[in-house]
């Protein structure tokens, strides 16, 4: 992989740091008038997901990380791995629980997910921004109630729990924002 | 076809009007004090030797000489102004453009406006008092606090910057979350600058400006070494609202020591793989002739305007920042 200097650190660049691929989020230049220049860099570690701030001397170089985002459709879970397929080449990739992480609760069959590969291996799975899932469990609320009150918890087929308005019932399909875990709307079947 | 070209100013016209007013206030301040305005040339045959300052170089094609000459844009008007002082100008000030290559960011533009002035018969503390008055006038702030560089480190990092050795500073930097730099750094001053810029600076001068004075002798720049405590130089800086605003000296006037410092700079440049700089012999000759006893300070005027207008980025107060140059 090529090496990158601090002046090439743009949002989205992937570099290796402490043996882990990292995504650059922000890069700020700090320099005392007569002193050494530094770059204060905000990064996301791509395996642990941790966001942290690092400070480097301006001009220091780091090895690039062979990280690639690819869009694949979710197929199924075999108990150990989650399988995804490229709908054009039909090539399949299996991600482990570590890569899927918390997002397991947003995986819907045939949905296009972003799989991040490091040296060809999946290290994270990002679901679409919106998914549609059926409610399997929720308190029967008052019919005729409109949104606006605090709502109630509802469990979805994947096990995810989201707050929904009181009028939403078991068996209904709802649209959820996976970035926030918020209910968006009911979906007409 | 020109629709996509950002030709408009970086700063709003409202801001530029206020900027104009601040420049007028500065001129009035010095007029009242009988300090003469000068406008020295921005191009010079020599540049600074500082390891951490990068000049812009250009080539002069002289219509009266076949030789192409390298000229540098000033990183500050300091050498030219000191040549005027040596020539007997008396107290002088200048609103100059300064140029520093490799500098750009939220608080940096590679070309910026610098206010620099020299007061004969002043020492660093008298000059700090005058700068304090100017700041109150321009920014409407309270009177500044004062602390030594040593006090700043003792108070915020429980470390004495004048006695801590390289290993102690590396451990301290590591404990503050700078392990990437601390692991291999061989230069004490780099670690001190890291700790000062990234830990201390955000903590000081928030309510009112603060002068930090008596910098370590190893960071004396063009300040004289203190007679009572040779570990420190009579150099000060001013900080306010997270911005470094000014750098001043009780000026070194000894030409021999000045030459030694330039040569030491060049030795450091060699060590880190930078090209050596030819010494500014005209500046050194002026010191040989005699620089009067004086104190001088350089103020980043764009940053002062940022404070006066509560701007968060330098490009918000510049007519055309570097991305619209």
Coordinates of C-alpha atoms in Angstrom, one line a residue:
Chain A
X1 CA 0.0 0.0 0.0
X2 CA 1.1 3.6 -0.6
X3 CA 2.1 5.8 2.3
X4 CA 0.2 8.9 3.1
X5 CA 1.5 12.2 4.6
X6 CA -0.6 14.2 7.1
X7 CA -1.4 16.7 4.3
X8 CA -3.2 14.0 2.4
X9 CA -5.5 13.1 5.3
X10 CA -8.9 13.9 3.9
X11 CA -12.2 12.6 5.3
X12 CA -12.6 9.1 4.0
X13 CA -8.9 8.2 3.6
X14 CA -8.1 4.8 5.2
X15 CA -4.8 4.4 7.0
X16 CA -3.2 1.8 9.2
X17 CA -2.7 2.8 12.9
X18 CA -1.6 0.5 15.7
X19 CA -2.2 -2.5 13.4
X20 CA -5.8 -1.5 12.8
X21 CA -7.4 0.1 9.6
X22 CA -8.8 3.5 10.4
X23 CA -11.0 6.0 8.6
X24 CA -10.0 9.7 8.7
X25 CA -12.9 11.8 9.8
X26 CA -11.4 15.3 10.4
X27 CA -7.9 16.8 10.1
X28 CA -7.0 20.1 11.8
X29 CA -3.8 22.0 11.4
X30 CA -2.2 23.4 14.7
X31 CA 1.0 25.4 14.7
X32 CA 2.6 27.7 17.2
X33 CA 3.9 30.7 15.4
X34 CA 7.5 29.8 15.9
X35 CA 7.2 26.1 16.6
X36 CA 6.6 22.6 15.3
X37 CA 3.4 22.1 13.3
X38 CA 1.0 19.4 14.3
X39 CA -2.1 17.8 12.7
X40 CA -4.9 16.9 15.1
X41 CA -6.8 14.1 13.4
X42 CA -10.2 12.6 14.3
X43 CA -10.3 8.9 13.2
X44 CA -12.7 6.0 13.4
X45 CA -11.0 2.6 14.1
X46 CA -12.8 0.4 11.6
X47 CA -12.8 -2.9 13.6
X48 CA -13.6 -1.6 17.0
X49 CA -15.7 1.3 15.7
X50 CA -14.1 3.6 18.3
X51 CA -13.7 7.3 17.4
X52 CA -10.7 9.0 18.8
X53 CA -8.4 12.0 18.3
X54 CA -4.8 11.6 17.4
X55 CA -2.0 14.2 17.1
X56 CA 0.8 13.8 14.7
X57 CA 3.7 16.0 13.6
X58 CA 2.9 17.6 10.3
X59 CA 4.6 15.6 7.5
X60 CA 4.6 12.3 9.3
X61 CA 3.6 9.4 7.0
X62 CA 1.4 6.4 7.5
X63 CA 0.7 3.2 5.5
X64 CA -2.6 3.2 3.7
X65 CA -5.1 0.5 4.5
X66 CA -6.5 -1.8 1.8
X67 CA -10.1 -1.1 2.7
X68 CA -12.9 -1.3 0.2
X69 CA -16.7 -0.7 0.6
X70 CA -18.8 -3.0 -1.4
X71 CA -22.6 -3.3 -1.8
X72 CA -24.0 -6.8 -1.3
X73 CA -27.4 -8.3 -0.7
X74 CA -28.0 -10.1 2.6
X75 CA -29.0 -13.7 2.1
X76 CA -29.2 -15.7 5.3
X77 CA -27.5 -16.6 8.6
X78 CA -26.3 -20.2 9.1
X79 CA -25.9 -19.9 12.9
X80 CA -22.3 -18.8 12.7
X81 CA -21.9 -16.6 9.6
X82 CA -24.0 -14.1 7.8
X83 CA -24.0 -14.6 4.1
X84 CA -24.1 -11.8 1.5
X85 CA -24.1 -11.9 -2.3
X86 CA -23.0 -9.7 -5.2
X87 CA -26.2 -9.6 -7.3
X88 CA -24.2 -9.2 -10.5
X89 CA -21.4 -11.7 -10.1
X90 CA -23.2 -14.0 -7.7
X91 CA -20.0 -14.1 -5.6
X92 CA -20.8 -14.7 -1.9
X93 CA -19.1 -13.4 1.2
X94 CA -19.6 -14.6 4.8
X95 CA -19.2 -12.1 7.7
X96 CA -18.7 -13.2 11.3
X97 CA -20.5 -11.9 14.4
X98 CA -17.7 -9.4 15.1
X99 CA -18.1 -7.8 11.7
X100 CA -21.9 -7.7 11.9
X101 CA -22.0 -6.5 15.5
X102 CA -25.0 -4.5 16.6
X103 CA -26.3 -4.2 13.1
X104 CA -27.5 -7.8 13.2
X105 CA -30.9 -6.5 14.2
X106 CA -31.3 -4.5 11.0
X107 CA -30.5 -7.3 8.5
X108 CA -33.4 -8.0 6.2
X109 CA -33.2 -10.6 3.5
X110 CA -32.4 -9.2 0.0
X111 CA -31.6 -5.8 1.4
X112 CA -28.5 -4.1 0.0
X113 CA -25.9 -3.7 2.7
X114 CA -22.5 -2.0 2.7
X115 CA -19.8 -4.6 3.5
X116 CA -16.4 -3.1 4.4
X117 CA -13.5 -5.4 3.4
X118 CA -10.0 -5.1 4.8
X119 CA -7.5 -7.2 2.8
X120 CA -10.5 -8.9 1.3
X121 CA -12.1 -9.9 4.7
X122 CA -15.3 -8.3 6.0
X123 CA -14.7 -6.1 9.0
X124 CA -18.1 -4.3 9.2
X125 CA -21.6 -4.5 7.9
X126 CA -23.7 -1.4 7.4
X127 CA -27.4 -1.9 6.7
X128 CA -29.4 0.5 4.4
X129 CA -30.5 3.7 6.1
X130 CA -34.1 2.5 6.2
X131 CA -35.4 -1.0 6.6
X132 CA -38.9 -2.5 6.8
X133 CA -39.7 -5.0 9.5
X134 CA -42.8 -6.7 10.9
X135 CA -43.9 -6.2 14.5
X136 CA -44.1 -9.5 16.5
X137 CA -44.9 -8.1 19.9
X138 CA -46.3 -4.8 21.3
X139 CA -49.0 -3.8 23.8
X140 CA -52.4 -3.4 22.1
X141 CA -52.8 0.3 22.3
X142 CA -55.8 2.5 22.0
X143 CA -57.3 2.5 18.5
X144 CA -57.7 6.0 17.1
X145 CA -54.8 7.4 19.0
X146 CA -52.6 9.5 16.8
X147 CA -48.8 10.0 17.0
X148 CA -47.5 12.5 19.4
X149 CA -47.6 10.8 22.8
X150 CA -44.7 8.9 24.1
X151 CA -45.6 5.8 22.2
X152 CA -44.7 2.2 23.3
X153 CA -42.0 -0.3 22.7
X154 CA -42.4 -2.8 19.8
X155 CA -40.3 -5.9 19.1
X156 CA -39.6 -6.6 15.5
X157 CA -38.9 -10.0 13.7
X158 CA -35.2 -9.5 14.0
X159 CA -35.4 -8.9 17.8
X160 CA -34.9 -5.1 17.5
X161 CA -37.0 -3.0 19.8
X162 CA -38.1 0.4 18.7
X163 CA -40.6 2.9 20.1
X164 CA -43.7 3.2 18.0
X165 CA -47.0 5.2 18.2
X166 CA -49.8 3.7 20.2
X167 CA -51.9 2.9 17.1
X168 CA -49.4 0.5 15.6
X169 CA -50.3 -3.1 16.1
X170 CA -48.7 -6.6 16.0
X171 CA -48.4 -7.9 12.4
X172 CA -47.9 -4.5 10.9
X173 CA -44.8 -3.7 8.9
X174 CA -43.0 -0.5 9.9
X175 CA -40.1 1.6 8.4
X176 CA -37.2 2.2 10.7
X177 CA -34.1 4.5 10.4
X178 CA -31.2 2.2 11.2
X179 CA -28.8 5.1 12.0
X180 CA -31.0 6.3 14.9
X181 CA -33.2 3.3 15.5
X182 CA -36.2 5.6 15.2
X183 CA -39.7 4.6 13.9
X184 CA -40.5 6.4 10.6
X185 CA -43.9 5.2 9.4
X186 CA -46.2 2.3 8.8
X187 CA -45.8 0.4 5.5
X188 CA -48.9 -0.6 3.5
X189 CA -48.7 -4.2 2.7
Chain B
X1 CA -19.8 29.5 -18.0
X2 CA -18.4 31.5 -15.0
X3 CA -21.4 30.5 -12.7
X4 CA -19.4 27.8 -10.9
X5 CA -16.4 30.0 -10.2
X6 CA -16.3 31.4 -6.6
X7 CA -15.1 34.9 -7.4
X8 CA -16.9 36.6 -4.4
X9 CA -14.9 37.6 -1.3
X10 CA -14.4 35.1 1.5
X11 CA -15.5 37.7 4.1
X12 CA -18.8 39.5 3.9
X13 CA -18.8 43.2 3.1
X14 CA -20.1 43.9 6.6
X15 CA -17.0 42.2 8.0
X16 CA -14.7 44.1 5.7
X17 CA -16.2 47.4 6.9
X18 CA -15.4 46.4 10.5
X19 CA -11.9 45.3 9.4
X20 CA -11.3 48.7 7.8
X21 CA -12.4 50.4 11.1
X22 CA -10.0 48.2 13.1
X23 CA -7.1 49.1 10.8
X24 CA -8.0 52.8 11.2
X25 CA -8.0 52.4 15.0
X26 CA -4.5 50.8 14.9
X27 CA -3.2 53.7 12.9
X28 CA -4.8 56.2 15.2
X29 CA -3.4 54.4 18.3
X30 CA 0.2 54.8 17.0
X31 CA -0.3 58.3 15.6
X32 CA -1.3 59.4 19.1
X33 CA 1.8 57.8 20.5
X34 CA 4.1 59.4 17.8
X35 CA 5.2 56.0 16.5
X36 CA 6.0 56.4 12.8
X37 CA 4.4 54.1 10.2
X38 CA 6.8 52.4 7.8
X39 CA 6.2 50.1 4.8
X40 CA 9.3 48.1 4.2
X41 CA 9.6 45.8 1.1
X42 CA 8.1 42.4 1.2
X43 CA 10.8 40.9 -1.1
X44 CA 14.2 40.2 0.4
X45 CA 17.4 38.6 -0.8
X46 CA 17.5 36.4 2.3
X47 CA 15.0 34.7 4.5
X48 CA 14.8 33.3 8.0
X49 CA 16.8 30.3 9.3
X50 CA 14.0 29.1 11.7
X51 CA 13.5 25.3 11.4
X52 CA 9.7 25.8 11.6
X53 CA 9.2 28.7 9.2
X54 CA 9.0 28.0 5.4
X55 CA 9.4 31.0 3.1
X56 CA 8.1 31.5 -0.4
X57 CA 10.9 31.9 -2.9
X58 CA 10.6 33.6 -6.3
X59 CA 12.9 34.5 -9.1
X60 CA 13.8 38.1 -10.1
X61 CA 14.6 38.6 -13.8
X62 CA 16.5 41.9 -13.7
X63 CA 16.3 43.9 -17.0
X64 CA 19.7 45.4 -16.2
X65 CA 21.5 42.1 -15.2
X66 CA 21.7 38.7 -16.9
X67 CA 21.7 37.0 -13.5
X68 CA 18.5 35.6 -12.2
X69 CA 18.2 36.3 -8.5
X70 CA 16.3 34.3 -5.9
X71 CA 14.1 36.6 -3.7
X72 CA 12.0 35.6 -0.7
X73 CA 8.7 37.0 0.5
X74 CA 9.1 38.1 4.1
X75 CA 7.8 35.7 6.8
X76 CA 7.6 38.9 8.9
X77 CA 9.0 42.5 8.5
X78 CA 11.3 42.0 11.4
X79 CA 14.8 42.2 9.8
X80 CA 13.9 45.2 7.6
X81 CA 12.4 47.1 10.5
X82 CA 15.4 46.4 12.6
X83 CA 17.6 47.8 9.8
X84 CA 15.5 51.0 10.0
X85 CA 16.0 51.1 13.8
X86 CA 19.7 50.7 13.4
X87 CA 19.6 53.6 10.8
X88 CA 18.1 55.8 13.5
X89 CA 14.3 55.7 12.6
X90 CA 13.1 55.9 16.2
X91 CA 9.9 54.1 17.2
X92 CA 8.2 52.5 14.2
X93 CA 5.2 50.3 13.3
X94 CA 4.1 48.6 10.2
X95 CA 0.9 46.9 9.0
X96 CA 2.5 44.3 6.7
X97 CA 1.7 41.2 4.7
X98 CA 3.6 38.2 6.0
X99 CA 3.9 35.0 3.9
X100 CA 4.5 31.6 5.4
X101 CA 4.5 28.5 3.2
X102 CA 3.1 25.2 4.4
X103 CA 0.6 27.0 6.7
X104 CA -3.2 26.7 6.1
X105 CA -6.1 25.9 8.3
X106 CA -8.9 27.2 10.5
X107 CA -6.5 29.7 12.1
X108 CA -3.8 30.0 9.4
X109 CA -3.7 31.5 5.9
X110 CA -0.3 31.4 4.1
X111 CA -0.6 35.2 3.5
X112 CA -1.7 37.2 6.5
X113 CA -1.7 40.7 7.9
X114 CA 0.9 41.4 10.6
X115 CA 1.1 44.4 12.9
X116 CA 4.7 44.8 14.1
X117 CA 6.1 47.6 16.2
X118 CA 9.2 48.6 18.0
X119 CA 9.6 50.8 21.0
X120 CA 13.0 52.3 21.9
X121 CA 13.8 52.2 25.6
X122 CA 11.0 49.7 26.4
X123 CA 11.6 46.3 27.8
X124 CA 9.3 43.3 27.3
X125 CA 7.0 44.2 30.2
X126 CA 6.5 47.8 29.1
X127 CA 5.6 46.6 25.6
X128 CA 3.2 44.0 27.0
X129 CA 1.4 46.9 28.8
X130 CA 1.1 48.8 25.5
X131 CA -0.2 45.8 23.6
X132 CA -2.7 45.2 26.5
X133 CA -4.1 48.7 25.9
X134 CA -4.3 48.2 22.2
X135 CA -6.2 44.8 22.7
X136 CA -8.7 46.5 25.0
X137 CA -9.3 49.1 22.4
X138 CA -9.7 46.8 19.4
X139 CA -11.4 43.8 21.0
X140 CA -13.1 45.4 24.0
X141 CA -11.7 42.8 26.3
X142 CA -10.6 43.1 30.0
X143 CA -7.0 43.8 31.0
X144 CA -4.8 40.8 30.4
X145 CA -3.4 38.3 32.9
X146 CA 0.3 37.5 33.0
X147 CA 2.1 34.3 33.8
X148 CA 5.5 32.9 33.1
X149 CA 5.9 29.9 30.7
X150 CA 7.1 28.0 33.8
X151 CA 4.0 28.9 35.8
X152 CA 1.7 27.8 32.9
X153 CA 3.3 24.3 32.9
X154 CA 3.4 24.0 36.7
X155 CA -0.2 25.1 37.0
X156 CA -1.7 23.0 34.2
X157 CA 0.7 20.0 33.9
X158 CA 2.5 19.9 37.2
X159 CA 5.7 19.9 35.3
X160 CA 8.7 22.3 35.3
X161 CA 9.5 23.0 31.7
X162 CA 12.9 24.4 32.6
X163 CA 14.2 21.3 34.4
X164 CA 12.2 18.3 33.1
X165 CA 14.5 16.1 31.0
X166 CA 13.6 14.4 27.6
X167 CA 12.3 11.2 29.2
X168 CA 10.1 13.0 31.7
X169 CA 8.6 15.1 28.9
X170 CA 8.0 12.0 26.8
X171 CA 6.2 10.3 29.7
X172 CA 4.1 13.4 30.3
X173 CA 3.2 13.7 26.6
X174 CA 2.3 10.0 26.5
X175 CA 0.1 10.3 29.6
X176 CA -1.7 13.2 27.9
X177 CA -2.6 11.0 24.9
X178 CA 0.3 11.9 22.6
X179 CA 2.0 8.5 22.6
X180 CA 2.4 8.5 18.8
X181 CA 4.8 11.5 19.0
X182 CA 6.2 10.8 22.5
X183 CA 7.4 7.3 21.5
X184 CA 10.3 8.5 19.3
X185 CA 10.7 12.3 19.8
X186 CA 14.3 13.3 20.5
X187 CA 13.7 17.1 20.7
X188 CA 12.7 18.6 24.1
X189 CA 11.3 21.7 22.5
X190 CA 9.0 19.7 20.1
X191 CA 7.5 18.1 23.2
X192 CA 7.2 21.4 25.1
X193 CA 5.4 22.9 22.0
X194 CA 3.1 19.9 21.7
X195 CA 2.1 20.1 25.4
X196 CA 1.8 23.9 25.3
X197 CA -0.3 24.1 22.0
X198 CA -2.5 21.1 22.6
X199 CA -3.0 21.0 26.4
X200 CA -2.2 24.4 27.9
X201 CA -3.3 26.8 25.2
X202 CA -7.0 25.6 25.2
X203 CA -7.1 26.1 29.0
X204 CA -5.6 29.7 29.3
X205 CA -6.8 33.1 28.2
X206 CA -10.5 32.2 27.9
X207 CA -12.0 34.9 30.0
X208 CA -9.5 37.6 29.2
X209 CA -6.2 37.7 27.3
X210 CA -3.1 36.2 28.9
X211 CA 0.6 37.1 28.4
X212 CA 2.9 34.1 28.8
X213 CA 6.5 35.4 29.2
X214 CA 10.0 34.1 29.9
X215 CA 10.0 31.4 27.3
X216 CA 12.8 28.7 27.7
X217 CA 16.1 29.9 26.3
X218 CA 16.0 27.1 23.8
X219 CA 13.0 28.9 22.2
X220 CA 14.5 32.4 22.5
X221 CA 14.1 33.2 18.8
X222 CA 15.4 36.8 18.6
X223 CA 14.9 37.7 22.3
X224 CA 17.7 38.4 24.7
X225 CA 18.5 35.8 27.4
X226 CA 17.5 37.0 30.9
X227 CA 20.4 38.3 32.9
X228 CA 19.2 36.9 36.2
X229 CA 18.1 33.5 34.9
X230 CA 19.9 32.3 31.8
X231 CA 17.4 29.4 31.5
X232 CA 14.8 31.8 30.1
X233 CA 14.6 34.4 27.3
X234 CA 12.8 37.7 27.4
X235 CA 10.2 36.5 24.9
X236 CA 6.5 36.7 25.4
X237 CA 3.3 35.5 23.6
X238 CA -0.3 36.7 23.9
X239 CA -3.2 34.2 23.9
X240 CA -6.9 34.9 24.0
X241 CA -10.0 32.8 23.1
X242 CA -8.0 29.8 21.9
X243 CA -5.9 31.9 19.5
X244 CA -2.2 32.7 19.6
X245 CA -2.2 36.5 18.9
X246 CA 1.3 37.9 19.3
X247 CA 4.9 37.2 19.8
X248 CA 7.3 39.8 21.3
X249 CA 10.9 40.2 22.4
X250 CA 13.1 42.4 24.5
X251 CA 15.3 42.4 21.5
X252 CA 18.6 40.7 21.2
X253 CA 21.1 43.3 19.9
X254 CA 24.4 41.4 20.2
X255 CA 25.5 40.7 16.6
X256 CA 27.8 37.8 17.6
X257 CA 25.1 36.0 19.5
X258 CA 22.6 36.6 16.7
X259 CA 25.0 35.0 14.2
X260 CA 25.5 32.1 16.5
X261 CA 21.8 31.5 16.8
X262 CA 21.4 31.6 13.0
X263 CA 24.2 29.1 12.7
X264 CA 22.6 26.9 15.4
X265 CA 19.3 27.1 13.4
X266 CA 21.1 25.9 10.3
X267 CA 22.7 23.1 12.2
X268 CA 19.2 22.0 13.3
X269 CA 17.9 22.3 9.7
X270 CA 20.8 20.0 8.6
X271 CA 19.9 17.5 11.3
X272 CA 16.3 17.2 10.1
X273 CA 17.1 17.2 6.4
X274 CA 16.1 20.7 5.6
X275 CA 18.2 22.9 3.3
X276 CA 20.3 25.5 5.1
X277 CA 19.5 29.1 4.6
X278 CA 21.9 31.8 3.7
X279 CA 22.2 34.3 6.6
X280 CA 20.8 37.7 6.1
X281 CA 24.1 39.6 6.1
X282 CA 22.4 43.0 5.7
X283 CA 20.5 42.4 8.9
X284 CA 23.6 41.2 10.7
X285 CA 25.6 44.2 9.5
X286 CA 22.8 46.5 10.9
X287 CA 23.2 44.8 14.3
X288 CA 27.0 45.3 14.0
X289 CA 26.3 49.0 13.4
X290 CA 24.1 49.0 16.5
X291 CA 20.5 48.3 17.3
X292 CA 19.1 50.7 19.9
X293 CA 17.8 49.1 23.1
X294 CA 14.2 48.2 22.3
X295 CA 11.4 45.8 22.5
X296 CA 9.3 44.7 19.6
X297 CA 6.1 42.6 19.0
X298 CA 4.3 41.1 16.0
X299 CA 0.5 40.7 16.2
X300 CA -1.6 38.6 13.9
X301 CA -4.2 41.1 12.9
X302 CA -6.6 38.7 11.1
X303 CA -6.9 36.8 14.4
X304 CA -7.5 40.0 16.4
X305 CA -10.3 40.8 13.9
X306 CA -11.6 37.2 14.3
X307 CA -11.9 37.9 18.1
X308 CA -13.4 41.4 17.6
X309 CA -16.1 39.9 15.3
X310 CA -16.4 36.5 17.0
X311 CA -15.5 34.7 13.8
X312 CA -14.4 31.0 14.2
X313 CA -12.4 30.8 11.0
X314 CA -9.7 33.1 9.6
X315 CA -11.3 33.0 6.1
X316 CA -14.3 34.7 7.5
X317 CA -12.3 37.9 8.0
X318 CA -10.1 37.9 4.9
X319 CA -11.1 39.5 1.6
X320 CA -9.8 36.5 -0.3
X321 CA -8.5 33.5 1.6
X322 CA -6.1 31.1 0.0
X323 CA -8.9 28.9 -1.4
X324 CA -10.1 32.0 -3.4
X325 CA -6.7 33.4 -4.1

